[in-house]
PDB file of C-alpha atoms and ligand atoms in Angstrom:
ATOM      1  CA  UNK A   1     -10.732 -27.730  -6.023  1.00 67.00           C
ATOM      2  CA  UNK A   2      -9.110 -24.606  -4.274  1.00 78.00           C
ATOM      3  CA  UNK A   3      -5.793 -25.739  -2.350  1.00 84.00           C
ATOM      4  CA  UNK A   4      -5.784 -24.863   1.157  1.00 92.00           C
ATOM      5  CA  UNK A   5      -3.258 -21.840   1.766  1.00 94.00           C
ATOM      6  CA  UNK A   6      -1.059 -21.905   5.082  1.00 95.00           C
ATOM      7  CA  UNK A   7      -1.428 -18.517   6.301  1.00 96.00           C
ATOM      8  CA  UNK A   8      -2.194 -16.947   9.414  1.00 97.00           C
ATOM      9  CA  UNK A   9      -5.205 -15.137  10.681  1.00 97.00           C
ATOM     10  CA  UNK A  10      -5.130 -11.334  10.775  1.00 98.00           C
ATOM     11  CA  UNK A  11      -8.510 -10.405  10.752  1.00 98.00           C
ATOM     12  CA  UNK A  12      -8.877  -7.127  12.173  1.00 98.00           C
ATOM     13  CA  UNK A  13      -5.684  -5.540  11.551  1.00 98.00           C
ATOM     14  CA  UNK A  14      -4.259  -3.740   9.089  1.00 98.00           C
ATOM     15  CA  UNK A  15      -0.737  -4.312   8.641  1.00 98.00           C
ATOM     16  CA  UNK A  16       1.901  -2.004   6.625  1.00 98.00           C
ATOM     17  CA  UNK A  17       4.107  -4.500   4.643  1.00 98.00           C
ATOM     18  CA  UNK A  18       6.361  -1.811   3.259  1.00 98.00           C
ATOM     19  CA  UNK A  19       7.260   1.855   4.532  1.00 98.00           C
ATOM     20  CA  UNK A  20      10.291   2.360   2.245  1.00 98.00           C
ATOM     21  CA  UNK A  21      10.452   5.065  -0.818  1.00 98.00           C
ATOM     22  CA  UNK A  22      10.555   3.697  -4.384  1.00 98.00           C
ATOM     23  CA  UNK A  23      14.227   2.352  -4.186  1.00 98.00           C
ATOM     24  CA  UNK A  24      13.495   1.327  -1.044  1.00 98.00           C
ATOM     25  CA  UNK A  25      16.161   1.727   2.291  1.00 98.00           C
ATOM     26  CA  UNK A  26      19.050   0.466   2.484  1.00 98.00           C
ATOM     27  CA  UNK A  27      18.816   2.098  -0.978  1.00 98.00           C
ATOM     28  CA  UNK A  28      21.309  -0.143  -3.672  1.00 98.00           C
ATOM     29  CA  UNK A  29      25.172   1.719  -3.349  1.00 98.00           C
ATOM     30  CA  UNK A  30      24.344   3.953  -0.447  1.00 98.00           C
ATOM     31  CA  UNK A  31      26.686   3.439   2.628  1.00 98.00           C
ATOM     32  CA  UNK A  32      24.995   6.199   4.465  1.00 98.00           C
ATOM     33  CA  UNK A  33      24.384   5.589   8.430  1.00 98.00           C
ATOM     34  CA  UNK A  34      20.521   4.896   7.937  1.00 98.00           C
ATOM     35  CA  UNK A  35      21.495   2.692   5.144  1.00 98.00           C
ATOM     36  CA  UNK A  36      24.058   0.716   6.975  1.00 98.00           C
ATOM     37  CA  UNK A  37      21.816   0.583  10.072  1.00 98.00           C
ATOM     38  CA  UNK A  38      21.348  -2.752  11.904  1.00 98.00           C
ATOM     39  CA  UNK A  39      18.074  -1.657  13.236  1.00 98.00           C
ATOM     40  CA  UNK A  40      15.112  -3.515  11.276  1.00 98.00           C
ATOM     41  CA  UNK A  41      12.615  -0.366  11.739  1.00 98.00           C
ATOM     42  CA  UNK A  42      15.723   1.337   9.347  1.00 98.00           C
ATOM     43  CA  UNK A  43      15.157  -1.724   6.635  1.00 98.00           C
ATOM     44  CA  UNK A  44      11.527  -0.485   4.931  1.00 98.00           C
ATOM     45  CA  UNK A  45      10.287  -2.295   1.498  1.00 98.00           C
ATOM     46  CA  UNK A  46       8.246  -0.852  -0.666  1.00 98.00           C
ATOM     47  CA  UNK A  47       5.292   0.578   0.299  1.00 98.00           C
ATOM     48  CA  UNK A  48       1.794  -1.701   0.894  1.00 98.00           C
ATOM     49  CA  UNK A  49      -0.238  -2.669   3.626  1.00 98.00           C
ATOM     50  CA  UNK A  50      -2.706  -5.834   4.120  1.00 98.00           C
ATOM     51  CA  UNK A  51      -6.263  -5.424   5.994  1.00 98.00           C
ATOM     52  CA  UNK A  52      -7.323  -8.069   7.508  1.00 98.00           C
ATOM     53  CA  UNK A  53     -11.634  -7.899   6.461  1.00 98.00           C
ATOM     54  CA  UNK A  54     -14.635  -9.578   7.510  1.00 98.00           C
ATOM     55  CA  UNK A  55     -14.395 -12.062   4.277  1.00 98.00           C
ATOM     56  CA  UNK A  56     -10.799 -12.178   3.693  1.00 98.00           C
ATOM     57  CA  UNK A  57      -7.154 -10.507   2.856  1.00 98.00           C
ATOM     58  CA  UNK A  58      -7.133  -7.345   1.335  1.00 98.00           C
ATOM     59  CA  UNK A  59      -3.981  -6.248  -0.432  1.00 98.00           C
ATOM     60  CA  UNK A  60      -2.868  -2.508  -0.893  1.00 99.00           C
ATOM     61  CA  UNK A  61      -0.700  -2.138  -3.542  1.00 99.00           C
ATOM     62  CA  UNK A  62       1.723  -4.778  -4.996  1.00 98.00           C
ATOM     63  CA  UNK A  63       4.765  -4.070  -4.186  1.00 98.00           C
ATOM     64  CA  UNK A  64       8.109  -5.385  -6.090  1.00 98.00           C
ATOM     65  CA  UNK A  65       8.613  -6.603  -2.215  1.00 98.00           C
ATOM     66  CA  UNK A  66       5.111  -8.630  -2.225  1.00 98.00           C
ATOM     67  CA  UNK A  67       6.297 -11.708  -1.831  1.00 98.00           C
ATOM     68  CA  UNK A  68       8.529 -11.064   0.575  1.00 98.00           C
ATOM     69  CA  UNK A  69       6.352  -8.976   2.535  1.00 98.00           C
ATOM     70  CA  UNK A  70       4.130 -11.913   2.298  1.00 98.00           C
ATOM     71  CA  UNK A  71       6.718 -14.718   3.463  1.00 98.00           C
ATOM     72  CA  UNK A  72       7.448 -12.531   6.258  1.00 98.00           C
ATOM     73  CA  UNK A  73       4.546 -11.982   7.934  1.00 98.00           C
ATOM     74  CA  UNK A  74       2.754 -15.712   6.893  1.00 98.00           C
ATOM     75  CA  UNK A  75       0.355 -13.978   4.805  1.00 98.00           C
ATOM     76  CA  UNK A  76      -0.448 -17.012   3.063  1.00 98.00           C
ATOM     77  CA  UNK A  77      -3.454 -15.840   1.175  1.00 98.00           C
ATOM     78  CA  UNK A  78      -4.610 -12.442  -0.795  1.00 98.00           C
ATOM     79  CA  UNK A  79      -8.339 -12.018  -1.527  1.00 98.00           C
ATOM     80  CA  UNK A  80      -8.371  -9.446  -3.234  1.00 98.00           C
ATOM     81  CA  UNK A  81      -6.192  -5.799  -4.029  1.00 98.00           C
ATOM     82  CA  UNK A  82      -7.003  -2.291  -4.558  1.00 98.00           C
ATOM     83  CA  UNK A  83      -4.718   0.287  -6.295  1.00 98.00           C
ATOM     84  CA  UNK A  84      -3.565   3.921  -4.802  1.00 98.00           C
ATOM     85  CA  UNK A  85      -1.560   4.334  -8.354  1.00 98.00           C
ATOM     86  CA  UNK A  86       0.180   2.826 -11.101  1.00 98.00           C
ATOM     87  CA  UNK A  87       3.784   4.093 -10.129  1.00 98.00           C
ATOM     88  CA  UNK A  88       6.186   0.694 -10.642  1.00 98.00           C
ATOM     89  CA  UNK A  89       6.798   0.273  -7.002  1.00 98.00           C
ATOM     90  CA  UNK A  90       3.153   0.490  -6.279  1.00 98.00           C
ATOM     91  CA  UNK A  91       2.558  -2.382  -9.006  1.00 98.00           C
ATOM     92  CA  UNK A  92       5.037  -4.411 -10.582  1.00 97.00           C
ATOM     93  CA  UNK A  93       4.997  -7.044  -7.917  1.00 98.00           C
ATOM     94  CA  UNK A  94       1.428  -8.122  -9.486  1.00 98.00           C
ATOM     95  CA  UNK A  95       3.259 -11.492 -10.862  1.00 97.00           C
ATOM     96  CA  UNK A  96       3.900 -12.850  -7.664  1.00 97.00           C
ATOM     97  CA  UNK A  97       0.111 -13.283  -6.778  1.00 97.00           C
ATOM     98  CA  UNK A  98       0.094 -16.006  -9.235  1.00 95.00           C
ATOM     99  CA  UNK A  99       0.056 -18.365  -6.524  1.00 95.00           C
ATOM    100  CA  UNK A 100      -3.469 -17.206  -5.261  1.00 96.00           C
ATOM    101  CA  UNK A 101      -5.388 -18.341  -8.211  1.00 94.00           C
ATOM    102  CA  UNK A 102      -4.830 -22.235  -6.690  1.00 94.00           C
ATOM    103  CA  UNK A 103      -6.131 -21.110  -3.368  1.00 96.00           C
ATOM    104  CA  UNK A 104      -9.034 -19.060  -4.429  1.00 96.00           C
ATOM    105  CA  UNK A 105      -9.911 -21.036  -6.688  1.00 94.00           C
ATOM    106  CA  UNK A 106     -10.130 -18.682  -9.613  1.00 94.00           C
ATOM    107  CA  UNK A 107      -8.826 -15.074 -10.808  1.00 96.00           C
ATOM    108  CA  UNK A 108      -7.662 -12.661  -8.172  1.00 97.00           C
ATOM    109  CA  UNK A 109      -9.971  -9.577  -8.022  1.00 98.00           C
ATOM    110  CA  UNK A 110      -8.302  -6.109  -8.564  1.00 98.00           C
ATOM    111  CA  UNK A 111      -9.774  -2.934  -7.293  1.00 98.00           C
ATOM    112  CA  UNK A 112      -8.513   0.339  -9.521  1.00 98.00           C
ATOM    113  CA  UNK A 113      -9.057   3.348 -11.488  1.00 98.00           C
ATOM    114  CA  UNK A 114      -8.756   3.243 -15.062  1.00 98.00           C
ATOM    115  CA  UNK A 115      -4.844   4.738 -15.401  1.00 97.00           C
ATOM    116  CA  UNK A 116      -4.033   1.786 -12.819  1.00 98.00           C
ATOM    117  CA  UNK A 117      -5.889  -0.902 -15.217  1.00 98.00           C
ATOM    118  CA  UNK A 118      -4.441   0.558 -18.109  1.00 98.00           C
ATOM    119  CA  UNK A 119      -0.640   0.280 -16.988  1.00 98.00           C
ATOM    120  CA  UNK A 120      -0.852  -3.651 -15.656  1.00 98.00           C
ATOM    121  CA  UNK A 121      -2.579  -4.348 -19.319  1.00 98.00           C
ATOM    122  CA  UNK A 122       0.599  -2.684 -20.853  1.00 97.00           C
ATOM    123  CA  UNK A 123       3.068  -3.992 -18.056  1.00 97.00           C
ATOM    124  CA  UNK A 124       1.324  -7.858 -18.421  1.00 96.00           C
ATOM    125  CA  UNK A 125       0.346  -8.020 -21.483  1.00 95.00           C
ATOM    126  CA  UNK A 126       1.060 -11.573 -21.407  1.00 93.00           C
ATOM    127  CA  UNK A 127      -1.842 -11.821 -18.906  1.00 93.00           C
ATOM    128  CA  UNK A 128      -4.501 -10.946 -20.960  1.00 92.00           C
ATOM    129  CA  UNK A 129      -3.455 -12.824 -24.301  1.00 85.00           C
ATOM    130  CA  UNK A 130      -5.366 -16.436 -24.463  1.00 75.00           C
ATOM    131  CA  UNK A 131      -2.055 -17.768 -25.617  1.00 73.00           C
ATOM    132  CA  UNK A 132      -2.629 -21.758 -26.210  1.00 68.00           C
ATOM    133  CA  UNK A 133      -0.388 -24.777 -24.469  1.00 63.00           C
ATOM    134  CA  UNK A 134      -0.079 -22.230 -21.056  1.00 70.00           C
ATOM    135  CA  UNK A 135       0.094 -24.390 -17.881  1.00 77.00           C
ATOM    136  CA  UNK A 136      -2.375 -22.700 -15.306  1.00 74.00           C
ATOM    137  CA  UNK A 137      -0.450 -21.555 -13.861  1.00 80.00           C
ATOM    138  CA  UNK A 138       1.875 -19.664 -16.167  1.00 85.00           C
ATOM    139  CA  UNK A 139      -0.025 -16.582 -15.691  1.00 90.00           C
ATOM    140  CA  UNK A 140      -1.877 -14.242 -13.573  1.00 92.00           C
ATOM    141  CA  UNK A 141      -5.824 -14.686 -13.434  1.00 94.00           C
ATOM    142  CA  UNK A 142      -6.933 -11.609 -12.573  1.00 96.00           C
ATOM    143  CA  UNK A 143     -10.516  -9.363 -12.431  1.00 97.00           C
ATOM    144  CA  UNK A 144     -10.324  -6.184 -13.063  1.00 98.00           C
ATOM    145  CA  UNK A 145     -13.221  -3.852 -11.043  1.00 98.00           C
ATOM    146  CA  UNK A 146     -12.964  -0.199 -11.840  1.00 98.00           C
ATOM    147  CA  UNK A 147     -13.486   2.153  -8.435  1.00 98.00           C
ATOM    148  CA  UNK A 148     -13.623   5.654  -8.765  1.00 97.00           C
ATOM    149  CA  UNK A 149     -14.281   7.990  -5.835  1.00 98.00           C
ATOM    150  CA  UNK A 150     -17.627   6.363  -4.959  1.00 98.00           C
ATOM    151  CA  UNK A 151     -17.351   4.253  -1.818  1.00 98.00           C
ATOM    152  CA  UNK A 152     -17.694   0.839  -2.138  1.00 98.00           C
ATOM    153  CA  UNK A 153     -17.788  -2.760  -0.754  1.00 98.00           C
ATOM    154  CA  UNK A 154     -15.314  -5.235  -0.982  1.00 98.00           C
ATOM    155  CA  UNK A 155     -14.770  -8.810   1.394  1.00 98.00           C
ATOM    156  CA  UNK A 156     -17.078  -7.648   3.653  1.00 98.00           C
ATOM    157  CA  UNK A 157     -16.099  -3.788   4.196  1.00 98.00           C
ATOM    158  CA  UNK A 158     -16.712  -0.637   2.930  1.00 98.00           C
ATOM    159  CA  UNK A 159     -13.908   1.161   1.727  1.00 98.00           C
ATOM    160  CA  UNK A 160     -14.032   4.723   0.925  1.00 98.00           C
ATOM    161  CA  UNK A 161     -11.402   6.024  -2.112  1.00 98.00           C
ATOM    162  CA  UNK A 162     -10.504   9.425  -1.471  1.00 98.00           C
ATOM    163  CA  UNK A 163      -8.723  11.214  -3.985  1.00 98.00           C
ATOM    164  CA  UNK A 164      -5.519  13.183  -3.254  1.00 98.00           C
ATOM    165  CA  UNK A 165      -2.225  14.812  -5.142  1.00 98.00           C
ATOM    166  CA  UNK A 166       0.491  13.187  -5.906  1.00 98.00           C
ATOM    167  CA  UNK A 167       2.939  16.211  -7.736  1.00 97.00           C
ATOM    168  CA  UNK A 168       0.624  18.689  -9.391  1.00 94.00           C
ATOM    169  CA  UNK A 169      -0.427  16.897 -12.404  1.00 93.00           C
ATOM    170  CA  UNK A 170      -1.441  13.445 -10.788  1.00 97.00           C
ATOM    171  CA  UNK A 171      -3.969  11.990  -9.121  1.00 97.00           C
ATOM    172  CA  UNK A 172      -3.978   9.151  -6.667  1.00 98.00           C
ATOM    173  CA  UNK A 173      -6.420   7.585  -4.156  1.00 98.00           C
ATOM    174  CA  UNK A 174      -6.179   7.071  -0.567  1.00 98.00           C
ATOM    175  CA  UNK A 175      -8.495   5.069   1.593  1.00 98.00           C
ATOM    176  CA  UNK A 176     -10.292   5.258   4.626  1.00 98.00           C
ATOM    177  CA  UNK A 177     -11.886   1.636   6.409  1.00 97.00           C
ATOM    178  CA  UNK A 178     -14.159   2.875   9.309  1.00 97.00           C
ATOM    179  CA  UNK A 179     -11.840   4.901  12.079  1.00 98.00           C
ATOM    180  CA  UNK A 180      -8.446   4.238   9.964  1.00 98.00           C
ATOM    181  CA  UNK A 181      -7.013   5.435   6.783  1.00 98.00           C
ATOM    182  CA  UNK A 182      -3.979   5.306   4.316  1.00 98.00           C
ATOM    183  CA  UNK A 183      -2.978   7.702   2.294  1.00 98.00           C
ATOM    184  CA  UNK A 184       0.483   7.048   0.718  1.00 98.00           C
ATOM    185  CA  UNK A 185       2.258   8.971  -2.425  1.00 98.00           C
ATOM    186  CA  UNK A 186       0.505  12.153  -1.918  1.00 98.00           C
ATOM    187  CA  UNK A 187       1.807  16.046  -2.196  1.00 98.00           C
ATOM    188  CA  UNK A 188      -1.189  17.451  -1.511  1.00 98.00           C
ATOM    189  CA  UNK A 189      -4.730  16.936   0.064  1.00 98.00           C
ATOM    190  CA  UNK A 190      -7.698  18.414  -1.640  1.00 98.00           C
ATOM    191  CA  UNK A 191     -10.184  20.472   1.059  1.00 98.00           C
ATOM    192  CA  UNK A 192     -13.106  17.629   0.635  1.00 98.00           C
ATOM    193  CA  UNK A 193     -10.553  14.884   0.868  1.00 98.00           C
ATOM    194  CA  UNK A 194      -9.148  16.698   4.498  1.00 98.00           C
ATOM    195  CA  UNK A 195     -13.164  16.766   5.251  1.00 98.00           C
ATOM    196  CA  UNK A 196     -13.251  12.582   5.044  1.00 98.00           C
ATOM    197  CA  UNK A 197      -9.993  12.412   6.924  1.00 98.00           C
ATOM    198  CA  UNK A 198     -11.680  14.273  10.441  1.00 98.00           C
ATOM    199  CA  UNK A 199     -12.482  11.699  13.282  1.00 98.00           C
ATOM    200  CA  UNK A 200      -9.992   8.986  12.470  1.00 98.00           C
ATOM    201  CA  UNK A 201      -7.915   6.503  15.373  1.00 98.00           C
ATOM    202  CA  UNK A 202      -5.245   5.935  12.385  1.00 98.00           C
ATOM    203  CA  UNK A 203      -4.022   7.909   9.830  1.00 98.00           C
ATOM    204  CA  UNK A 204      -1.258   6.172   7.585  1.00 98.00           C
ATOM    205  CA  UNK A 205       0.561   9.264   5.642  1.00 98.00           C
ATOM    206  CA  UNK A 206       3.178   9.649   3.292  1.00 98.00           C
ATOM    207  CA  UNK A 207       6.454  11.243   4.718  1.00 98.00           C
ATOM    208  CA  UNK A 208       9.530  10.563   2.212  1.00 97.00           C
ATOM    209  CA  UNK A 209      12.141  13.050   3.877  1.00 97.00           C
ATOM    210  CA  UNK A 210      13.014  16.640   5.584  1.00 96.00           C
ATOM    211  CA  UNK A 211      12.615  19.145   2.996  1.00 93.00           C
ATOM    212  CA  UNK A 212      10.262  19.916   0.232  1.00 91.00           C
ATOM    213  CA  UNK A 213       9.678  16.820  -2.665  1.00 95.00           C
ATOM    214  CA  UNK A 214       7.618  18.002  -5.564  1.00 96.00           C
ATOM    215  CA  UNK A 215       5.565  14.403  -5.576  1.00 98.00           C
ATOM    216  CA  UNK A 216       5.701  13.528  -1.734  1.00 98.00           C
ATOM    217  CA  UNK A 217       5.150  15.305   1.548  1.00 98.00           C
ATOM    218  CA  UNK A 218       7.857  16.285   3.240  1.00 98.00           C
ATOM    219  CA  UNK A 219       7.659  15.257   7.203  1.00 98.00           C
ATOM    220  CA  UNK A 220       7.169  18.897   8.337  1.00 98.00           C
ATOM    221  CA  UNK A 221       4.170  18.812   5.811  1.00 98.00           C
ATOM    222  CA  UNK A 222       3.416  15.935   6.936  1.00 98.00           C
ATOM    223  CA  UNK A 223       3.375  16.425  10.382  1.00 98.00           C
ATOM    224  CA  UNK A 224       0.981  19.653   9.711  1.00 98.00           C
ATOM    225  CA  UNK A 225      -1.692  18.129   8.302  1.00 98.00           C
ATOM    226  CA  UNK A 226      -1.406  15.353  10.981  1.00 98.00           C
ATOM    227  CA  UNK A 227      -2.140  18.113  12.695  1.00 98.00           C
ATOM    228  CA  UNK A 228      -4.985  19.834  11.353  1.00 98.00           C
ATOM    229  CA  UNK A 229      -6.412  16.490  10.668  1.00 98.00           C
ATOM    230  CA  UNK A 230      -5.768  15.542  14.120  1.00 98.00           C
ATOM    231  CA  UNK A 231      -6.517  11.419  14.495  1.00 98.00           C
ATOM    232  CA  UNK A 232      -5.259   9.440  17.640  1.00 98.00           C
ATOM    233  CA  UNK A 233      -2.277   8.162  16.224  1.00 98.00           C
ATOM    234  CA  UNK A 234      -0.316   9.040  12.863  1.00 98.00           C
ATOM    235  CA  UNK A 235       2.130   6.705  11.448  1.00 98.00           C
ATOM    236  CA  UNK A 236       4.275   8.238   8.703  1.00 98.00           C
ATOM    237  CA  UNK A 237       5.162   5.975   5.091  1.00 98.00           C
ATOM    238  CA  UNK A 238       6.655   6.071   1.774  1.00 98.00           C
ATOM    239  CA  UNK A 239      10.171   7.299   4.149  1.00 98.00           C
ATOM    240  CA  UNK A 240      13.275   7.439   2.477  1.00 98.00           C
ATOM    241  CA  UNK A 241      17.164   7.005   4.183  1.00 98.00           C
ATOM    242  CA  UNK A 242      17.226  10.601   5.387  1.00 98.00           C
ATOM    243  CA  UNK A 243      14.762   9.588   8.014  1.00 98.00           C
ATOM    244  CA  UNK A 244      16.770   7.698  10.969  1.00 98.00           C
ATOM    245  CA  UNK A 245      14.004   5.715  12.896  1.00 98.00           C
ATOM    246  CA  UNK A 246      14.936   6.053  16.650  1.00 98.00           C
ATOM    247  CA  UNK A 247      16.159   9.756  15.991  1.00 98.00           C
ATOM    248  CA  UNK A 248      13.126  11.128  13.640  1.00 98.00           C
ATOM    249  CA  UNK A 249      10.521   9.290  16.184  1.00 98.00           C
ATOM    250  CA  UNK A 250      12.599  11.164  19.390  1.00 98.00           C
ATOM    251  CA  UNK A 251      11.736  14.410  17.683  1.00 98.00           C
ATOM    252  CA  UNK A 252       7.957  13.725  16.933  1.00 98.00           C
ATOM    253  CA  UNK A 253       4.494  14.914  18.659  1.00 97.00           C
ATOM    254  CA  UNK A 254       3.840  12.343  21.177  1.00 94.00           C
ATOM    255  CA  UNK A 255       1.010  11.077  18.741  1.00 98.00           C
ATOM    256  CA  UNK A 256       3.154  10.873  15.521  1.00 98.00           C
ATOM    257  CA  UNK A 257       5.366   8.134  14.656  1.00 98.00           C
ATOM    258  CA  UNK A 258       7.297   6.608  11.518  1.00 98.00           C
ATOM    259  CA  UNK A 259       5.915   3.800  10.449  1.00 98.00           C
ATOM    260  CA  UNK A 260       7.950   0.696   9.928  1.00 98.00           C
ATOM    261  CA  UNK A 261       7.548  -2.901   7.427  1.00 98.00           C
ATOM    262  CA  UNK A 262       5.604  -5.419   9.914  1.00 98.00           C
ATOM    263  CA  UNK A 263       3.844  -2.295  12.376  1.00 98.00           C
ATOM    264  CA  UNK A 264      -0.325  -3.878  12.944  1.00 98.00           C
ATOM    265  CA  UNK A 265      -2.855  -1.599  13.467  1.00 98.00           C
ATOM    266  CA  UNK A 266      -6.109  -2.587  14.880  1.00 98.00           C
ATOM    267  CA  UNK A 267      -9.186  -1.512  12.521  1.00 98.00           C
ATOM    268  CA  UNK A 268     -11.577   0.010  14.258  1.00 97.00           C
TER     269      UNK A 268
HETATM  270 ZN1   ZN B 301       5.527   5.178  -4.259  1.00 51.26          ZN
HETATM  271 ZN1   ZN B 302      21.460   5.622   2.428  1.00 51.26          ZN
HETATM  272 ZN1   ZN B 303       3.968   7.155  -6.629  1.00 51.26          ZN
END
């Protein structure tokens, strides 16, 4: 029998768990203002979000933060996750969902493209060995469901993958759930991915600093294709500790705004 999780309803929203770079801000041995800041919207994990679906929680990403990001907002259950990329801060978290096998009874389902699925075999090998004398718990359980750039359904919702650049040489997926969308570790944004970005409330989009990156847009790129895309609201991710919270969001379009860990957007 599946234990019952404590864990709070979020159906309906989409929450962004992490809006921090890789090394996440305060960044380890940095003493810069941003760093040193006592404002919480200047503390940002590593970057995930959580949708809350028709049939349960849907986890993007896990984070090294996850559990954390979990604790914090009294997520006490995961249904299910899908993958933008196999980068280690996008990923290496994965142990920490060991929990969820007692509360759903089973392995936890993960959503990816082969690359992704490829990297957490490597990375948890010990997952997928039937290794004798293991308590149940000792390892994940987990279901691996390849997605490609089809859309498709998952707890209740369709989800549509849409691929994007992330550097020249690497691709990653973003995703778009009705009226909202995330797209996080991207560089670039393919003409037929900007054509199922049109017509959104929410775009979620990667912003690591001022100035060019070759992997990640910069804000001013960012803030153009906010632009040309043109949704209600944009919330910027993925920020590193040149981007001051109060200051950067002073200096935005009125429709633009960084993103910070704990921000809940309605789905729609
Ligand atoms: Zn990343
Ligand atoms: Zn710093
Ligand atoms: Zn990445």
């Amino acid at each position: 029998m599946p234990r019952e999780p404590f864990t709070t309803d979020i159906t309906g929203q989409m929450i962004l768990l992490g809006t921090g770079t890789s090394v996440g801000v305060p960044t380890i041995g940095c003493g810069c203002a941003v760093c040193q800041s006592d404002n919480p919207r200047n503390n940002r994990t590593r970057c995930s979000a959580v949708l809350g679906l028709p049939e349960g929680n849907l986890l993007i990403d896990t984070s090294p933060d996850v559990r954390e990001q979990l604790l914090r907002e009294r997520i006490g259950i995961v249904h299910a996750v899908v993958y933008t990329h196999e980068h280690a801060d996008h990923v290496f978290g994965l142990d920490d969902l060991r929990i969820m096998q007692f509360y759903l009874g089973g392995p936890v389902p993960l959503y990816c493209e082969p690359g992704v699925e490829q990297r957490i075999r490597n990375a948890f090998d010990y997952a997928f060995t039937s290794e004798p004398n293991l308590h149940r718990g000792a390892v994940p359980q987990l279901a691996m469901h390849r997605i490609g750039t089809e859309p498709f359904d998952v707890l209740g919702a369709r989800l549509t993958p849409i691929r994007m650049k992330h550097g020249r040489r690497f691709d990653v997926l973003g995703f778009r759930f009705g009226n909202v969308a995330y797209c996080t570790d991207t560089s670039a944004i393919p003409p037929e991915s900007m054509d199922l970005l049109r017509g959104l409330d929410v775009l979620v989009l990667d912003a690591l600093r001022p100035g060019g990156h070759a992997t990640h847009f910069s804000l001013e790129e960012a803030v153009d294709i906010a632009r040309q895309l043109a949704p209600r609201q944009t919330y910027f991710t993925h920020m590193c500790h040149e981007l001051e919270h109060e200051a950067t969001n002073a200096a935005l379009p009125a429709n633009m705004a960084l993103g910070y860990d704990g921000l809940r957007i309605e789905l729609t």
